[in-house]
Amino acid sequence: MQSELLIGWQQEKAELKREVCRLQEELAESRAEREELESRSRALNERLYQSVSPSLSLPLRLESDQREWKRRVREGREREARQALLIHRLQNKVLEYRDRCQRVELQLVSTEVLILLVLLVY
């Protein structure tokens, strides 16, 4: 009985670790994609600035810088929201795991008490 419970705990722990690793990999991939797109965007903007006449270049650059700043702020907020959601999900999984462990511990204690009673009777 105890070995089955221990195996169940180990399997649950391994499953939670796999889920955390998968989420971390997805987060890293999305960051890499975002950085690549940002790099391409900067390169295209630089080419655009070089092709536009100097009189139009400054207002375009200021407008572009302002858009870039707003985009970065928005992305930062989105990133914070995603991280908060991830943390919330992981906290819920930890609480579920903790509750499950407590239930199993109670089952173990009750089983041990029953075994002791049986041994005392015989």
Short mmCIF file of C-alpha atoms in Angstrom, two decimals:
data_model
loop_
_atom_site.label_atom_id
_atom_site.label_comp_id
_atom_site.label_asym_id
_atom_site.label_seq_id
_atom_site.Cartn_x
_atom_site.Cartn_y
_atom_site.Cartn_z
CA MET A 1 0.00 0.00 0.00
CA GLN A 2 2.72 2.45 1.03
CA SER A 3 4.90 1.60 -1.94
CA GLU A 4 1.97 2.22 -4.29
CA LEU A 5 1.38 5.62 -2.69
CA LEU A 6 5.06 6.46 -2.91
CA ILE A 7 5.10 5.51 -6.57
CA GLY A 8 2.00 7.66 -7.12
CA TRP A 9 3.69 10.62 -5.45
CA GLN A 10 6.82 10.14 -7.50
CA GLN A 11 4.80 9.94 -10.70
CA GLU A 12 2.87 13.10 -9.80
CA LYS A 13 6.11 14.90 -8.96
CA ALA A 14 7.65 13.84 -12.27
CA GLU A 15 4.53 14.95 -14.14
CA LEU A 16 4.63 18.37 -12.46
CA LYS A 17 8.33 18.72 -13.29
CA ARG A 18 7.65 17.85 -16.93
CA GLU A 19 4.85 20.42 -17.07
CA VAL A 20 7.07 23.16 -15.59
CA CYS A 21 9.87 22.29 -18.04
CA ARG A 22 7.46 22.36 -20.98
CA LEU A 23 6.14 25.77 -19.95
CA GLN A 24 9.68 27.10 -19.50
CA GLU A 25 10.62 25.86 -22.97
CA GLU A 26 7.55 27.51 -24.52
CA LEU A 27 8.39 30.76 -22.76
CA ALA A 28 11.99 30.63 -24.00
CA GLU A 29 10.85 29.91 -27.56
CA SER A 30 8.41 32.82 -27.57
CA ARG A 31 11.11 35.15 -26.24
CA ALA A 32 13.52 34.03 -28.96
CA GLU A 33 10.88 34.57 -31.65
CA ARG A 34 10.08 38.03 -30.28
CA GLU A 35 13.75 39.00 -30.22
CA GLU A 36 14.21 37.82 -33.80
CA LEU A 37 11.20 39.84 -34.97
CA GLU A 38 12.43 42.91 -33.09
CA SER A 39 15.82 42.59 -34.78
CA ARG A 40 14.23 42.33 -38.22
CA SER A 41 12.01 45.31 -37.48
CA ARG A 42 14.98 47.45 -36.41
CA ALA A 43 16.90 46.49 -39.56
CA LEU A 44 13.94 47.40 -41.78
CA ASN A 45 13.43 50.69 -39.96
CA GLU A 46 17.09 51.57 -40.41
CA ARG A 47 16.85 50.85 -44.13
CA LEU A 48 13.73 53.00 -44.30
CA TYR A 49 15.42 55.89 -42.52
CA GLN A 50 18.38 55.70 -44.85
CA SER A 51 16.14 55.80 -47.91
CA VAL A 52 13.98 58.72 -46.71
CA SER A 53 15.22 62.26 -47.17
CA PRO A 54 16.81 63.94 -44.12
CA SER A 55 13.91 66.40 -43.74
CA LEU A 56 11.42 63.56 -43.23
CA SER A 57 13.79 61.32 -41.34
CA LEU A 58 13.65 63.07 -37.93
CA PRO A 59 9.84 63.16 -37.53
CA LEU A 60 9.62 59.58 -38.74
CA ARG A 61 12.33 58.51 -36.31
CA LEU A 62 10.61 60.27 -33.40
CA GLU A 63 7.29 58.69 -34.30
CA SER A 64 8.94 55.31 -34.68
CA ASP A 65 10.76 55.68 -31.37
CA GLN A 66 7.50 56.56 -29.66
CA ARG A 67 5.76 53.54 -31.22
CA GLU A 68 8.70 51.37 -30.17
CA TRP A 69 8.49 52.66 -26.60
CA LYS A 70 4.73 52.04 -26.45
CA ARG A 71 5.22 48.56 -27.92
CA ARG A 72 7.87 47.72 -25.34
CA VAL A 73 5.64 48.92 -22.50
CA ARG A 74 2.74 46.87 -23.88
CA GLU A 75 4.92 43.80 -24.29
CA GLY A 76 6.27 44.22 -20.77
CA ARG A 77 2.74 44.33 -19.39
CA GLU A 78 1.73 41.30 -21.47
CA ARG A 79 4.82 39.44 -20.28
CA GLU A 80 4.02 40.29 -16.67
CA ALA A 81 0.44 39.11 -17.14
CA ARG A 82 1.61 35.81 -18.68
CA GLN A 83 4.10 35.29 -15.87
CA ALA A 84 1.45 36.07 -13.26
CA LEU A 85 -0.88 33.55 -14.88
CA LEU A 86 1.89 30.94 -14.99
CA ILE A 87 2.72 31.56 -11.33
CA HIS A 88 -0.96 31.29 -10.42
CA ARG A 89 -1.29 27.98 -12.29
CA LEU A 90 1.83 26.58 -10.67
CA GLN A 91 0.66 27.70 -7.23
CA ASN A 92 -2.64 25.92 -7.81
CA LYS A 93 -0.81 22.76 -8.85
CA VAL A 94 1.34 22.94 -5.71
CA LEU A 95 -1.78 23.38 -3.55
CA GLU A 96 -3.46 20.43 -5.27
CA TYR A 97 -0.34 18.33 -4.76
CA ARG A 98 -0.14 19.36 -1.10
CA ASP A 99 -3.81 18.46 -0.55
CA ARG A 100 -3.30 15.12 -2.24
CA CYS A 101 -0.25 14.42 -0.07
CA GLN A 102 -2.19 15.27 3.08
CA ARG A 103 -5.03 12.95 2.07
CA VAL A 104 -2.59 10.14 1.38
CA GLU A 105 -0.82 10.75 4.70
CA LEU A 106 -4.17 10.55 6.49
CA GLN A 107 -4.91 7.30 4.67
CA LEU A 108 -1.52 5.96 5.73
CA VAL A 109 -2.10 6.91 9.35
CA SER A 110 -5.55 5.33 9.38
CA THR A 111 -4.15 2.20 7.74
CA GLU A 112 -1.36 2.02 10.32
CA VAL A 113 -3.90 2.44 13.13
CA LEU A 114 -6.01 -0.37 11.69
CA ILE A 115 -2.95 -2.60 11.41
CA LEU A 116 -2.01 -1.86 15.02
CA LEU A 117 -5.55 -2.63 16.17
CA VAL A 118 -5.54 -5.89 14.26
CA LEU A 119 -2.18 -6.81 15.76
CA LEU A 120 -3.39 -5.93 19.24
CA VAL A 121 -6.51 -8.02 18.85
CA TYR A 122 -4.49 -11.07 17.82
#
